[in-house]
Short mmCIF file of C-alpha atoms in Angstrom, two decimals:
data_model
loop_
_atom_site.label_atom_id
_atom_site.label_comp_id
_atom_site.label_asym_id
_atom_site.label_seq_id
_atom_site.Cartn_x
_atom_site.Cartn_y
_atom_site.Cartn_z
CA MET W 117 39.90 17.85 -42.93
CA THR W 118 41.63 20.86 -41.35
CA GLN W 119 43.25 21.53 -37.98
CA SER W 120 39.91 22.87 -36.81
CA ASP W 121 38.28 19.47 -37.48
CA MET W 122 38.45 16.11 -35.65
CA THR W 123 37.67 12.58 -36.62
CA VAL W 124 34.99 10.90 -34.48
CA SER W 125 34.20 7.17 -34.51
CA VAL W 126 30.53 6.46 -33.69
CA TRP W 127 28.89 3.07 -33.20
CA ARG W 128 26.25 2.39 -35.82
CA GLY W 129 23.70 -0.43 -36.00
CA GLY W 130 22.77 -2.99 -33.37
CA GLU W 131 24.74 -5.50 -31.32
CA ASN W 132 26.71 -6.57 -34.41
CA GLY W 133 27.21 -3.09 -35.81
CA SER W 134 30.43 -1.26 -36.45
CA TYR W 135 32.04 2.16 -36.08
CA GLN W 136 31.51 4.91 -38.63
CA ARG W 137 33.84 7.88 -38.90
CA PHE W 138 32.69 11.46 -39.09
CA THR W 139 34.62 14.68 -39.49
CA VAL W 140 33.35 17.17 -36.92
CA PRO W 141 34.46 20.81 -36.44
CA ARG W 142 36.05 21.66 -33.12
CA GLN W 143 34.28 24.24 -30.99
CA ALA W 144 35.04 26.07 -27.77
CA SER W 145 33.79 24.29 -24.61
CA GLN W 146 32.53 21.43 -26.77
CA THR W 147 30.95 18.45 -25.05
CA VAL W 148 30.67 14.96 -26.40
CA LEU W 149 26.90 15.45 -26.62
CA ASP W 150 27.52 18.54 -28.72
CA VAL W 151 29.52 16.32 -31.11
CA VAL W 152 26.76 13.71 -31.32
CA VAL W 153 24.06 16.37 -31.91
CA TRP W 154 26.18 18.02 -34.59
CA ILE W 155 26.55 14.69 -36.41
CA GLN W 156 22.79 14.13 -36.37
CA GLN W 157 21.97 17.66 -37.45
CA ASN W 158 24.65 18.09 -40.09
CA ALA W 159 26.00 14.71 -41.24
CA ASP W 160 23.50 11.90 -40.67
CA PRO W 161 19.97 12.60 -39.35
CA SER W 162 19.39 8.84 -38.88
CA LEU W 163 21.80 8.62 -35.93
CA ALA W 164 19.88 7.32 -32.89
CA PHE W 165 20.67 8.41 -29.31
CA ARG W 166 18.98 9.81 -26.21
CA TYR W 167 19.29 13.05 -24.32
CA ALA W 168 17.02 15.46 -22.51
CA CYS W 169 18.19 18.15 -20.10
CA ARG W 170 21.77 18.72 -21.39
CA VAL W 171 22.80 20.05 -17.93
CA GLY W 172 23.68 16.91 -15.99
CA MET W 173 20.31 16.39 -14.32
CA CYS W 174 18.59 13.49 -16.12
CA GLY W 175 21.40 11.07 -17.03
CA SER W 176 19.69 10.00 -20.26
CA CYS W 177 22.68 10.99 -22.43
CA ALA W 178 25.00 8.36 -20.92
CA MET W 179 27.21 6.66 -23.48
CA THR W 180 30.62 4.97 -23.64
CA VAL W 181 33.28 7.53 -24.48
CA ASN W 182 36.74 6.22 -25.29
CA GLY W 183 35.87 3.01 -23.47
CA ARG W 184 34.42 4.65 -20.32
CA PRO W 185 30.77 5.21 -19.36
CA ARG W 186 30.02 8.91 -19.03
CA TRP W 187 27.30 11.53 -19.16
CA THR W 188 28.08 13.04 -22.51
CA CYS W 189 26.53 16.40 -21.66
CA ARG W 190 29.08 16.93 -18.88
CA THR W 191 32.07 15.37 -20.68
CA HIS W 192 34.14 17.94 -22.54
CA VAL W 193 35.96 16.82 -25.65
CA GLN W 194 39.18 18.42 -24.44
CA VAL W 195 39.04 16.41 -21.21
CA VAL W 196 38.80 13.00 -22.91
CA GLY W 197 41.23 13.99 -25.64
CA ASP W 198 40.09 15.38 -28.99
CA ASP W 199 42.90 13.54 -30.81
CA ARG W 200 40.81 10.34 -30.40
CA LEU W 201 37.09 10.30 -29.85
CA GLU W 202 35.18 7.02 -29.94
CA ILE W 203 31.52 7.00 -28.91
CA ALA W 204 29.52 3.81 -28.31
CA PRO W 205 26.35 2.75 -26.46
CA LEU W 206 26.50 1.79 -22.79
CA ARG W 207 27.93 -1.64 -22.09
CA ASN W 208 25.90 -4.49 -20.51
CA LEU W 209 22.61 -3.37 -22.10
CA PRO W 210 20.97 -4.53 -25.34
CA VAL W 211 21.55 -2.10 -28.20
CA ILE W 212 18.40 -0.86 -29.88
CA ARG W 213 20.27 1.06 -32.57
CA ASP W 214 23.41 3.14 -32.73
CA LEU W 215 23.91 4.83 -29.33
CA ALA W 216 20.47 3.99 -27.90
CA THR W 217 20.21 1.03 -25.52
CA ASP W 218 17.25 -0.89 -24.11
CA MET W 219 17.07 0.02 -20.42
CA SER W 220 14.52 -2.70 -19.62
CA PRO W 221 16.99 -5.16 -17.97
CA PHE W 222 18.30 -2.35 -15.77
CA PHE W 223 14.87 -1.42 -14.45
CA GLU W 224 13.72 -5.04 -14.18
CA LYS W 225 16.57 -5.64 -11.77
CA TRP W 226 15.57 -2.56 -9.80
CA GLN W 227 12.17 -4.22 -9.42
CA ALA W 228 13.71 -7.60 -8.55
CA ALA W 229 15.62 -5.94 -5.72
CA ASP W 230 12.29 -4.55 -4.41
CA GLY W 231 13.50 -0.99 -4.91
CA VAL W 232 10.08 0.39 -3.92
CA PHE W 233 9.17 2.10 -0.67
CA HIS W 234 6.51 0.17 1.32
CA PRO W 235 4.87 2.55 3.78
CA THR W 236 3.81 1.38 7.23
CA LYS W 237 1.40 4.27 7.80
CA THR W 238 -1.55 5.64 5.87
CA ARG W 239 -1.93 9.23 4.75
CA ASN W 240 -4.34 9.75 7.65
CA GLU W 241 -1.69 9.01 10.26
CA LEU W 242 1.05 11.25 11.59
CA VAL W 243 4.28 11.20 9.63
CA ALA W 244 6.87 8.93 11.25
CA PRO W 245 9.69 10.93 12.85
CA VAL W 246 13.15 10.47 11.30
CA GLU W 247 16.25 11.63 13.16
CA PRO W 248 18.39 13.47 10.56
CA ALA W 249 21.62 12.65 12.37
CA GLY W 250 20.75 9.02 13.05
CA ALA W 251 23.03 6.31 11.70
CA ALA W 252 20.32 4.80 9.50
CA ARG W 253 19.31 8.16 8.03
CA LEU W 254 22.94 9.05 7.25
CA ALA W 255 23.45 5.65 5.59
CA ALA W 256 20.35 6.17 3.45
CA SER W 257 21.26 9.75 2.59
CA ALA W 258 24.63 8.67 1.25
CA GLY W 259 22.97 6.76 -1.58
CA ILE W 260 19.72 8.55 -2.44
CA GLU W 261 21.01 10.80 -5.21
CA CYS W 262 21.00 7.99 -7.82
CA ILE W 263 19.11 9.09 -10.95
CA ASN W 264 19.10 5.72 -12.77
CA CYS W 265 21.49 6.69 -15.55
CA ALA W 266 22.97 3.14 -15.63
CA VAL W 267 26.60 4.35 -15.78
CA CYS W 268 27.46 2.13 -12.83
CA TYR W 269 25.67 -0.80 -14.46
CA ALA W 270 27.71 -0.31 -17.64
CA ALA W 271 30.93 -0.03 -15.64
CA CYS W 272 30.31 -3.25 -13.65
CA ASP W 273 32.46 -6.20 -14.72
CA VAL W 274 30.34 -8.54 -12.60
CA VAL W 275 27.25 -7.64 -14.65
CA ALA W 276 29.29 -8.28 -17.81
CA ARG W 277 30.18 -11.79 -16.64
CA ASN W 278 26.98 -12.64 -14.80
CA PRO W 279 23.85 -11.21 -16.49
CA ALA W 280 21.72 -12.39 -13.52
CA TYR W 281 23.55 -10.03 -11.13
CA LEU W 282 21.21 -7.29 -9.90
CA GLY W 283 23.83 -4.64 -10.37
CA PRO W 284 25.07 -1.69 -8.31
CA ALA W 285 22.16 0.72 -8.86
CA ALA W 286 19.43 -1.72 -7.81
CA LEU W 287 21.37 -2.84 -4.76
CA ASN W 288 22.24 0.72 -3.79
CA ARG W 289 18.54 1.56 -3.91
CA ALA W 290 17.74 -1.48 -1.78
CA TRP W 291 20.29 -0.33 0.80
CA THR W 292 18.72 3.11 1.12
CA LEU W 293 15.33 1.51 1.74
CA GLN W 294 16.75 -0.94 4.27
CA ASN W 295 17.88 2.09 6.23
CA ASP W 296 14.54 3.87 6.03
CA VAL W 297 12.81 3.35 9.39
CA ARG W 298 9.43 4.06 7.76
CA ASP W 299 9.68 1.13 5.31
CA GLY W 300 7.76 -2.05 6.09
CA ALA W 301 9.29 -4.58 3.69
CA GLN W 302 12.84 -4.89 4.94
CA GLN W 303 12.68 -8.66 5.62
CA ALA W 304 11.31 -9.40 2.14
CA ARG W 305 13.75 -7.01 0.47
CA LEU W 306 16.75 -8.54 2.22
CA ALA W 307 15.61 -11.94 0.94
CA ALA W 308 15.31 -10.49 -2.57
CA VAL W 309 18.83 -9.06 -2.62
CA THR W 310 20.48 -12.24 -1.28
CA ARG W 311 19.03 -14.65 -3.83
CA ASP W 312 21.00 -15.82 -6.85
CA GLY W 313 22.40 -12.74 -8.55
CA GLY W 314 22.23 -10.77 -5.31
CA CYS W 315 24.67 -8.69 -3.28
CA GLN W 316 27.00 -11.60 -2.51
CA ASN W 317 28.11 -11.56 -6.16
CA CYS W 318 29.80 -8.16 -5.84
CA HIS W 319 33.60 -8.39 -6.11
CA ALA W 320 34.10 -4.89 -4.68
CA GLN W 321 36.15 -3.75 -7.69
CA GLN W 322 34.81 -0.18 -7.27
CA GLY W 323 34.04 0.35 -10.96
CA CYS W 324 30.59 1.65 -10.05
CA SER W 325 32.03 4.11 -7.56
CA THR W 326 34.78 5.22 -9.89
CA TYR W 327 32.39 6.24 -12.68
CA CYS W 328 29.27 7.40 -10.83
CA PRO W 329 28.70 10.98 -12.06
CA ASN W 330 27.01 11.89 -8.77
CA GLY W 331 29.91 10.63 -6.66
CA LEU W 332 27.94 7.82 -5.00
CA ASN W 333 29.59 4.66 -3.66
CA PRO W 334 27.37 1.67 -4.52
CA THR W 335 30.17 -0.67 -3.42
CA ALA W 336 29.78 0.59 0.15
CA SER W 337 26.01 0.15 -0.06
CA ILE W 338 26.40 -3.41 -1.26
CA ALA W 339 28.87 -4.14 1.53
CA GLY W 340 26.26 -2.87 3.96
CA LEU W 341 23.70 -5.30 2.53
CA LYS W 342 26.21 -8.13 2.94
CA ARG W 343 26.77 -7.24 6.60
CA MET W 344 23.01 -6.96 7.15
CA ALA W 345 22.46 -10.39 5.61
CA ILE W 346 25.14 -12.00 7.75
CA ARG W 347 23.73 -10.46 10.95
CA ARG W 348 20.27 -11.65 10.02
CA ARG W 349 21.54 -15.14 9.15
CA PHE W 350 23.15 -15.61 12.56
CA GLY W 351 20.48 -13.84 14.54
CA TRP W 352 22.59 -10.83 15.44
CA GLY W 353 19.74 -8.41 14.75
CA SER W 354 19.34 -6.11 11.74
#
């Protein structure tokens, strides 16, 4: 190992796996994803992980880097510290192998939160008008850039302690739909997100907001759902 090399610890195996060390050459403007790809191409072709766009658009390369969930394609080695680089799969999700996790629980909770738009008009009717500057539209717009990378889910300590919790991404999606005047399932969706494991479980620790690569604030969305549920409970309107 020379000064131009670094030692990288990478998680190998399943849930009960362990870290394996690799010696990787340092490169200019090197990302963590570059490191993982180099290991697969030059040291161990059996290393399992996901990635697609490599430009911060798809979110599929999310991993735990030095204990923090990150998009590895946008995380530069120099930023996280090339004197210590530890790469692991995302937390709170089952490990398939190495750095690849099973995303099924994440998307199942999205479905449980009724994160699907339910139109009130057919394609033969005029499109419902939406006021761009309206309060509901602004509230929805603040959360719509989620791309389902599960970084917030991995960062959430409530998910870690309560596997039934729907999680920040699913609840954030529910909030955007609750503020969509064209949606016709707001009563049913509010019931879905206030059942066991729903929005009331959020402790507002802001982990999801801290690590969201797109700068979203799921904590604020979840707080909005809590307020909506309380108003509905006491008949104060929606």
